[in-house]
Coordinates of C-alpha atoms in Angstrom, one line a residue:
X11 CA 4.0 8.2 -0.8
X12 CA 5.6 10.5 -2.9
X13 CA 6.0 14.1 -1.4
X14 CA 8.3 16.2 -0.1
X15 CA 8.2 16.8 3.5
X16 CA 10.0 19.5 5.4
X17 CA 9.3 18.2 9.2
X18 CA 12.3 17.0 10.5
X19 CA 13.3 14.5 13.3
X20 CA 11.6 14.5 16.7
X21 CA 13.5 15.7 19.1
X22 CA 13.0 14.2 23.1
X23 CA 13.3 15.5 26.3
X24 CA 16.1 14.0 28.6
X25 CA 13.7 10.9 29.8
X26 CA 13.1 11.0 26.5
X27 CA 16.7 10.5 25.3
X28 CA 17.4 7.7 27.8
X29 CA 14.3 6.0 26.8
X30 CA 15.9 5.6 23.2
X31 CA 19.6 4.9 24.7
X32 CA 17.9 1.7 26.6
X33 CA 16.2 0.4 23.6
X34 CA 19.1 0.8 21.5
X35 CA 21.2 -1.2 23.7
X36 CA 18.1 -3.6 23.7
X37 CA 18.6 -3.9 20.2
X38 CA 22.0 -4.7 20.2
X39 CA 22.6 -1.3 18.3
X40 CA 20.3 -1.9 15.5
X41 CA 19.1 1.6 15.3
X42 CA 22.7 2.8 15.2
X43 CA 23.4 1.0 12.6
X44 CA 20.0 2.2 10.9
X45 CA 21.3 5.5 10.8
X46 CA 24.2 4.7 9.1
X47 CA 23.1 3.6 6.3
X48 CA 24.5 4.3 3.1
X49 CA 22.8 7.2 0.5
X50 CA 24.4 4.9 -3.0
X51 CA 22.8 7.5 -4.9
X52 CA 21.4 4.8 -7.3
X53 CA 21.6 1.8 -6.2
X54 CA 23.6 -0.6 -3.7
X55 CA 23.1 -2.4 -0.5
X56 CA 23.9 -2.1 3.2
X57 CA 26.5 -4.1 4.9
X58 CA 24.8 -6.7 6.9
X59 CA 24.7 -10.9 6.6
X60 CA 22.3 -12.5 4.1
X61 CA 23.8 -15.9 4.3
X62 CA 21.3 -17.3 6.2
X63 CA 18.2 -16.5 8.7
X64 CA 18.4 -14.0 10.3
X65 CA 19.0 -13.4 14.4
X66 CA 15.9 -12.1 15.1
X67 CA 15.9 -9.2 18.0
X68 CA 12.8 -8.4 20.4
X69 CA 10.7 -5.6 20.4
X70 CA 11.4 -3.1 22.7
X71 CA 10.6 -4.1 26.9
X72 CA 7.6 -2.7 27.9
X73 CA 5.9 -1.5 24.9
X74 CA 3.8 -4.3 24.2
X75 CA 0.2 -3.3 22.8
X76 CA -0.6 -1.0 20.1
X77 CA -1.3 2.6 20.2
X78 CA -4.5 3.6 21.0
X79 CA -5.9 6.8 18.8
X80 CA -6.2 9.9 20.8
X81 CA -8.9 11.5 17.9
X82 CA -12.2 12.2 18.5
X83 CA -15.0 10.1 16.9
X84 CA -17.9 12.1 15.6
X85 CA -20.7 11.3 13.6
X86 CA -20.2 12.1 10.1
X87 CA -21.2 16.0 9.1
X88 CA -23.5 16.7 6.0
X89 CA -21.7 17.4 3.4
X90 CA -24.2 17.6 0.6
X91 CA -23.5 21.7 -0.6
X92 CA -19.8 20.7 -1.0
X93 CA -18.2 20.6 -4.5
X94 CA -15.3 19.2 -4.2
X95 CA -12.3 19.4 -7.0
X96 CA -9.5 16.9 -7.4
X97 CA -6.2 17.2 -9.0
X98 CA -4.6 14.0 -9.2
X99 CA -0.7 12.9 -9.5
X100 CA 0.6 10.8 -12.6
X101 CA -1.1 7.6 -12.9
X102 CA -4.7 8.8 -11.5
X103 CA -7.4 6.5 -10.3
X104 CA -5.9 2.7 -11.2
X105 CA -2.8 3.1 -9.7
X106 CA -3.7 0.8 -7.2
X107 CA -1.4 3.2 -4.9
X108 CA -1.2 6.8 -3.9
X109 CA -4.0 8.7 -6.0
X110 CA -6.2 5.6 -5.5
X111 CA -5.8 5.6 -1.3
X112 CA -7.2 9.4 -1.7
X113 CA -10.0 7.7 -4.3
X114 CA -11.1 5.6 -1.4
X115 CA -11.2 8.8 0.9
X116 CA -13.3 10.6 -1.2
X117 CA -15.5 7.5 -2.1
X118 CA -16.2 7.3 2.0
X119 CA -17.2 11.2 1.8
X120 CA -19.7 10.4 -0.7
X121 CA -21.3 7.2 1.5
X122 CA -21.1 8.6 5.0
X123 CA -21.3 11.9 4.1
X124 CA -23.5 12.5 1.1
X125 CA -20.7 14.8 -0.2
X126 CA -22.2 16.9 -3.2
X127 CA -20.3 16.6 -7.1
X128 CA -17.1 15.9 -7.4
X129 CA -14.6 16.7 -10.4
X130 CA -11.1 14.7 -11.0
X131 CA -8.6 16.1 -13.5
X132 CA -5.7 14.2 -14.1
X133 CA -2.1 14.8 -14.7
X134 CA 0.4 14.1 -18.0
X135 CA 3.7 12.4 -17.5
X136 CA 6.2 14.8 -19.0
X137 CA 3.7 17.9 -18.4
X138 CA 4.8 21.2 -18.3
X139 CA 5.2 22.8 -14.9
X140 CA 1.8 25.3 -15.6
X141 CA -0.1 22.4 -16.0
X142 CA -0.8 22.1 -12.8
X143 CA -1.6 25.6 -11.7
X144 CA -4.2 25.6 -15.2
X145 CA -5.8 22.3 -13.2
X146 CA -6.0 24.0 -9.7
X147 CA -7.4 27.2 -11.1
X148 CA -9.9 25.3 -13.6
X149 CA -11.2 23.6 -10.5
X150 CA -11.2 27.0 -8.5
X151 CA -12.8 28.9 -11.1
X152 CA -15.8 26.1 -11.8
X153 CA -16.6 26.8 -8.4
X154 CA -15.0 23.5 -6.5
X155 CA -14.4 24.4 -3.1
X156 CA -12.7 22.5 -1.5
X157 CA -9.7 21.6 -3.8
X158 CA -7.7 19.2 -3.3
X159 CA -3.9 18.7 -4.8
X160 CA -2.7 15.3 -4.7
X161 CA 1.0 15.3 -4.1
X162 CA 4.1 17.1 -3.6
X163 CA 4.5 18.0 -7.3
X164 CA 1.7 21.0 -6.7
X165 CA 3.7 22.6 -4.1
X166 CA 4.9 25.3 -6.2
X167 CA 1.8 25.5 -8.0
X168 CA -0.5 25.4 -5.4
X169 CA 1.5 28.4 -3.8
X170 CA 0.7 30.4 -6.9
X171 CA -2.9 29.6 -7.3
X172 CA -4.6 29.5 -3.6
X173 CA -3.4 33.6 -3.1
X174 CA -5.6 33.8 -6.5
X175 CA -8.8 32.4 -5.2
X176 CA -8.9 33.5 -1.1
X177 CA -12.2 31.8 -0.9
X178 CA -11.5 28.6 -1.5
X179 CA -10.1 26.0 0.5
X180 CA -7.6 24.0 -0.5
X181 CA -5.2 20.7 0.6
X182 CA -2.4 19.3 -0.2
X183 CA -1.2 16.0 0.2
X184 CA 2.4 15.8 1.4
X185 CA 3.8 19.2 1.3
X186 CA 4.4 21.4 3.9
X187 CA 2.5 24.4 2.9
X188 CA 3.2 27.2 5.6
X189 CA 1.7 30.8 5.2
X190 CA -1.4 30.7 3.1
X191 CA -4.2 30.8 5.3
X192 CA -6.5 28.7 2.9
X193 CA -4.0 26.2 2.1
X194 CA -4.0 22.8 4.6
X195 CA -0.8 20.5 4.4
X196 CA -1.9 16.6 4.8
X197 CA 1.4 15.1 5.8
X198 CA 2.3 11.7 7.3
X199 CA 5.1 9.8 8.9
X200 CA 5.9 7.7 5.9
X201 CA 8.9 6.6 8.1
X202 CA 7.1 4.7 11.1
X203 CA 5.0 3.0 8.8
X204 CA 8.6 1.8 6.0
X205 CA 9.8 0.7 10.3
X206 CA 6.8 -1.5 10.4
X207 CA 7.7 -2.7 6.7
X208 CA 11.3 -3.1 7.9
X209 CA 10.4 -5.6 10.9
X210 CA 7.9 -7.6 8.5
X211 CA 10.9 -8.0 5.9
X212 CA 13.1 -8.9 8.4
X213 CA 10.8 -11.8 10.2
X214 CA 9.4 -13.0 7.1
X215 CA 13.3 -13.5 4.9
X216 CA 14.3 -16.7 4.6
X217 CA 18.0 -15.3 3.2
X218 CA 18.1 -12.7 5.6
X219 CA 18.5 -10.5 2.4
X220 CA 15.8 -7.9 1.7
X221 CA 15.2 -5.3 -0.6
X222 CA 13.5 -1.5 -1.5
X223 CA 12.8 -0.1 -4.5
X224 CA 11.9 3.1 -4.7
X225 CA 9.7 5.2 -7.7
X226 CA 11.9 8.7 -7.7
X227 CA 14.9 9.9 -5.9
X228 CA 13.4 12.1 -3.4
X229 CA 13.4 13.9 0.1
X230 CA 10.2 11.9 0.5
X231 CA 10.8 8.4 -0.9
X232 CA 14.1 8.5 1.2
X233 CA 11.9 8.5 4.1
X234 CA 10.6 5.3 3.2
X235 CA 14.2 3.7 2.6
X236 CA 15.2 5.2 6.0
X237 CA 12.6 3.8 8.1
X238 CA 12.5 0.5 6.3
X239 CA 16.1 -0.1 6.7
X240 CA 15.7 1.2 10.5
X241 CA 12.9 -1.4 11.3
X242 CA 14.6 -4.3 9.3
X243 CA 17.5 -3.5 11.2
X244 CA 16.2 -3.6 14.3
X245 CA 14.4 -6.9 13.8
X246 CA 17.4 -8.3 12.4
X247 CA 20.5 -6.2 12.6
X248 CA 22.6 -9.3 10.9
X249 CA 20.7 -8.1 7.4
X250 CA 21.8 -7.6 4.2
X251 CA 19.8 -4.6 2.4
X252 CA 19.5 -4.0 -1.1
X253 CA 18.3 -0.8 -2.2
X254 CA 17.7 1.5 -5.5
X255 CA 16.0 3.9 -7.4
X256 CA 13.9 3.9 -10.7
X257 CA 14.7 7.7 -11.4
X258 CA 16.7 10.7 -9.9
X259 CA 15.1 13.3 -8.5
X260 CA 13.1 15.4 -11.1
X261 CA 12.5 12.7 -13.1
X262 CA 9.3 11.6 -12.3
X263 CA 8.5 8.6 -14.7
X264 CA 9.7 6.6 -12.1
X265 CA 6.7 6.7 -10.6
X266 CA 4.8 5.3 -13.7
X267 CA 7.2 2.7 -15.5
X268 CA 6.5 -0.9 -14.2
X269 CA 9.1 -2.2 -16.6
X270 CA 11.9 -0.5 -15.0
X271 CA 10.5 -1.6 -11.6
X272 CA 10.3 -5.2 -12.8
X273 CA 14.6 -4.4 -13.9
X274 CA 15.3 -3.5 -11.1
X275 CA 13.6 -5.8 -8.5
X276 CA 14.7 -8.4 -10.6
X277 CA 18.5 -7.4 -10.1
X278 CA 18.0 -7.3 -6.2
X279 CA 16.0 -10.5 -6.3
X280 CA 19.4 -12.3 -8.3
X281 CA 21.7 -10.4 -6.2
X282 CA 19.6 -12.7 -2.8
X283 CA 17.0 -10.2 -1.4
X284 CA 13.9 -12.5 -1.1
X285 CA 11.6 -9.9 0.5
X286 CA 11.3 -6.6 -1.6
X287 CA 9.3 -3.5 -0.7
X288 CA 8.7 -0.9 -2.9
X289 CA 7.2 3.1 -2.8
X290 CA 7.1 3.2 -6.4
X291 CA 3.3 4.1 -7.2
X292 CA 2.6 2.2 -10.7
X293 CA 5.9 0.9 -11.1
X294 CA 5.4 -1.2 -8.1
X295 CA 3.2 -3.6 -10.7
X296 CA 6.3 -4.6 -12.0
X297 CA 8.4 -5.1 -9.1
X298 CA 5.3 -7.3 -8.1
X299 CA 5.7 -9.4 -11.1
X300 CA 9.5 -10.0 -11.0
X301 CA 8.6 -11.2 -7.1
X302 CA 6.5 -13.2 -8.4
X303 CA 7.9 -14.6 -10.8
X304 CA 11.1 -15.8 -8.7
X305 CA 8.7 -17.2 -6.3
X306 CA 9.5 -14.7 -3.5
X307 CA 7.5 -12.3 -1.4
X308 CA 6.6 -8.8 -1.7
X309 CA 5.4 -5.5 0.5
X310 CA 3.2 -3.2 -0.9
X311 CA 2.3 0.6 -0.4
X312 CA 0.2 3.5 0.8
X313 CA -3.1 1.3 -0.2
X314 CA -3.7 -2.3 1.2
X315 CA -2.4 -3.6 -2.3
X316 CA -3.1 -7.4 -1.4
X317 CA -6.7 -5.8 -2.3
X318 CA -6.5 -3.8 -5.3
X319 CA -8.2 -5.2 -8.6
X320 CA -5.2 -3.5 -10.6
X321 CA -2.7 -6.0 -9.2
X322 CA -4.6 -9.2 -8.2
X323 CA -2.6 -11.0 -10.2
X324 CA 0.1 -10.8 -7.6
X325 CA -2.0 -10.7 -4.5
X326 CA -0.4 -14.2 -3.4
X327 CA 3.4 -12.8 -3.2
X328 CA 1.9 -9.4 -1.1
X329 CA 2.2 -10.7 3.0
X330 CA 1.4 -7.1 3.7
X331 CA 1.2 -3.3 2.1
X332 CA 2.2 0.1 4.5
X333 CA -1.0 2.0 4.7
X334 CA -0.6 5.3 4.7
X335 CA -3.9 6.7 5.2
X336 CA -4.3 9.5 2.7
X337 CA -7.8 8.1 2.3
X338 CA -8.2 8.9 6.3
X339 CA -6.6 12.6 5.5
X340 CA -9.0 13.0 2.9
X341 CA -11.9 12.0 4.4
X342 CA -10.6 13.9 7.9
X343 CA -10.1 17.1 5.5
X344 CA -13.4 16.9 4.0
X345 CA -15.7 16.3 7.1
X346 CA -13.5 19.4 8.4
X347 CA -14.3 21.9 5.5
X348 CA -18.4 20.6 6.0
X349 CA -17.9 20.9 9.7
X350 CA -16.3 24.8 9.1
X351 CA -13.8 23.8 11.4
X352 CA -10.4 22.8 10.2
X353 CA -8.5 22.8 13.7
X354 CA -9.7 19.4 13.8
X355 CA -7.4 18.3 11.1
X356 CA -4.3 16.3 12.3
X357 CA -1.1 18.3 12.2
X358 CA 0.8 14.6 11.1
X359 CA -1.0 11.7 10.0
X360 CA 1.4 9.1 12.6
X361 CA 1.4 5.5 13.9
X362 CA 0.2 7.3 17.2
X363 CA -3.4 7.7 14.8
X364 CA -2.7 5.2 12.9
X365 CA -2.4 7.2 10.4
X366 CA 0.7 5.2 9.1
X367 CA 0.4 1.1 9.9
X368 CA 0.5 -1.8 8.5
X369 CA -2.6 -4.2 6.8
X370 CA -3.2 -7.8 7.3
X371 CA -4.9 -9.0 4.4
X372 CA -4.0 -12.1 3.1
X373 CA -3.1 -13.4 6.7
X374 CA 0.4 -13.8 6.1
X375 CA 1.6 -11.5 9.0
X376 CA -1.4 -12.6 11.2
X377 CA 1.8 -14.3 13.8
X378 CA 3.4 -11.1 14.2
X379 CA 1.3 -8.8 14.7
X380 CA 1.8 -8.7 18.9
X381 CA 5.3 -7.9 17.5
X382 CA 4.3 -4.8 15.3
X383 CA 2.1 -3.8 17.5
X384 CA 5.0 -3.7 20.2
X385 CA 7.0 -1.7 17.8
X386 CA 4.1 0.3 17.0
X387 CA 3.9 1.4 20.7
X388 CA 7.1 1.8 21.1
X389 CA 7.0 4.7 18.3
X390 CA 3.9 6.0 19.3
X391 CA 5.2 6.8 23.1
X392 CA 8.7 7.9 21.5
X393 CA 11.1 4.7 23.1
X394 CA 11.8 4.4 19.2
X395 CA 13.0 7.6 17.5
X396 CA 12.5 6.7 13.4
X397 CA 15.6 8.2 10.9
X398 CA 14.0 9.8 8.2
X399 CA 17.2 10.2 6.2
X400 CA 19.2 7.3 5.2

C-alpha cells in the first residue's frame, strides 16, 4: 500500500487508443471525469450527485471474463539453506494490512518451501532516518541473504546499504529501485485494484456518496484515490466522492493512528458517504469502527481484512478488501532467490496476474463479481487505461 512508485501511465498503440475512446463513450465519459478529479490537498470531495442511487453504467462491451494469469506454475523449489532477513514498516506483524500481507508470503515460504530461519526487525514511529540502514545492514551482516525491505520508506536506505554488501540479495517492496544489480523492486498496480474498489463502492452505495481515506499524503496513496475515484466513476459517474488524508507527506504517523482515521471517516460518513475505503495501514482500524458504528459499509486493503483476527470486530461492515498481493511478491521473490533465477520475478505485480484484485470473503460482493471480472478484463487487455494521479 504505501510506496512510492515511479512507473508512470501506460501508454497504447493507436488500436490501442481507440479501444479506450469506445469505452469512454460507453461510459458516458466516466473515465474523463475520473481524470479530473480534484488534488484538495487535505481533504474535500468530487463533484458528482449523492442524493440518491446511483445510475449505474455497464462494464465495458466485450470484456466479459476475467483475466487469465500468463505465469508459469512450478512446483515449489527447496528453500531450506535460505536465511532470510526482514525489515518491516511501522506497525509490523498485527497490522492486519501491508507488513502482515508480506507475513503471509513468507509464512507460505516456510510451508511449501521449507524456507530455512528467518529474522524480523521492526521499525519506530518517529525513527531517525539511519535507522533503517542500521536494520538492513544488521540483517546483512548476520548473514540473512536474502533481505527483504518492506516499503518505500527504505528506498534511500536500501540504496546505501545493498552497494555495502554485493553478495546479498535484497527486495524492496514498492520502490522503484533501478541500478543496483542485487537490489529487486516488488511493485504493483495499486491503481487497477482502488478501480475494482471504486466499482464495488459505487454498486454497493445506497446514497450514491462514497468515500477514501487515505494513511499519508503520498505519490503512492494517491494512486489508490485515483483509481478508486476512476472505477467509482465509471460504475456510477452521477457520484459524489469524499476524500482525505490523515497526514501530509513525510509525516508518516498517518499510517499508525486509528483515532485520526476514526475523525476522519466519521466526518465523511456525516457529510453522506455510506461506503468508505481506506489505504491507511493501522489507521484503517479506526475508520472501520466509525463505519461501523454509523451502521455503514466499509472496503478494506492490501490483505483480505474481512479475515484478519486484528479487526474481527468489524468483519460484518467489510463487503470486500483490495488485495494487493505482496504476500504473492514475496513468496514469487523468495522461490526466485532458492531457484537462482530472478528473471522469473514479475516486472509489475497487475490485475493481468492478479497480482492486484479484489476478495470475496464475507459474500457480500458474490452478485457482482461477473461485473468485476468484466472490468478486470477490460484492464488486463488495456480497453481501460487506469489514472494513477488524481
Amino acid at each position: 500500500m504505501r510506496r512510492t512508485p515511479t512507473e508512470g501511465r501506460r501508454s497504447g498503440a493507436g488500436t490501442r487508443r481507440r479501444s479506450v475512446a469506445t469505452v469512454a463513450l460507453l461510459l458516458s465519459g466516466a473515465l474523463a471525469l475520473a481524470g479530473c478529479a480534484k488534488d484538495t490537498g487535505g481533504g474535500g470531495s468530487s463533484a458528482g450527485g449523492g442524493t440518491g442511487p446511483c445510475q449505474l453504467s455497464a462494464p465495458p462491451a466485450g470484456a466479459a471474463g476475467a483475466p487469465s494469469s500468463t505465469a508459469q506454475q512450478q512446483p515449489p523449489p527447496s528453500a531450506g539453506a535460505l536465511r532470510v532477513g526482514v525489515a518491516f514498516d511501522i506497525g509490523g506483524r498485527g497490522d492486519a494490512s501491508f507488513n502482515d500481507a508480506s507475513v503471509a508470503g513468507l509464512d507460505r515460504a516456510k510451508a511449501e518451501m521449507g524456507l530455512g530461519e528467518t529474522k524480523e526487525l521492526d521499525a519506530g514511529a518517529g525513527e531517525p532516518e539511519d535507522a533503517k540502514q542500521t536494520r538492513l545492514r544488521q540483517l546483512a551482516r548476520e548473514g540473512f541473504n536474502p533481505v527483504i525491505a518492506v516499503g518505500y520508506a527504505y528506498a534511500d536506505a536500501i540504496k546505501i546499504v545493498a552497494p555495502e554488501f554485493p553478495g546479498t540479495k535484497f527486495a524492496i517492496i514498492d520502490e522503484q529501485v533501478d541500478g543496483l544489480p542485487n537490489v529487486t523492486p516488488l511493485v504493483f498496480a495499486e491503481e487497477q485494484g482502488s478501480f475494482l474498489a471504486g466499482v464495488v463502492a459505487a454498486h454497493k452505495s445506497k446514497n450514491c456518496h462514497v468515500g477514501f481515506v487515505g494513511g499519508v499524503q503520498t505519490p503512492l496513496i494517491q494512486k489508490f484515490e485515483a483509481g478508486f475515484e476512476a472505477g467509482a466513476k465509471a460504475a456510477a459517474p452521477n457520484i459524489k466522492i469524499e476524500e482525505k488524508y490523515l497526514t501530509p507527506a513525510g509525516d508518516f504517523s498517518g499510517f499508525q493512528d486509528p483515532n485520526k482515521g476514526s475523525e476522519v471517516a466519521t466526518g465523511q460518513l456525516e457529510s453522506g458517504a455510506d461506503v468508505i475505503y481506506h489505504a491507511a495501514g493501522a489507521s484503517g482500524k479506526g475508520v472501520f469502527g466509525a463505519v461501523k458504528g454509523a451502521g455503514a459499509q466499509a472496503i478494506g486493503v492490501d490483505s483480505d481484512q474481512y479475515n484478519q483476527p486484528t479487526v474481527a470486530e468489524y468483519k460484518d461492515v467489510i463487503i470486500s478488501s483490495m488485495l494487493k498481493r505482496i504476500d504473492m511478491a514475496v513468496y514469487d521473490y523468495i522461490a526466485a532467490v532458492a531457484r537462482n533465477d530472478l528473471s522469473t520475478v514479475p516486472k509489475k505485480f497487475d490485475v493481468a496476474i492478479d497480482g492486484v484484485t479484489y476478495s470475496t470473503s464475507g459474500g457480500k460482493i458474490d452478485d457482482l463479481k461477473p461485473t468485476l471480472d468484466a472490468y478486470k478484463a477490460a484492464i488486463a487487455n488495456g480497453q481501460i487505461q487506469v489514472p494513477d494521479k488524481p
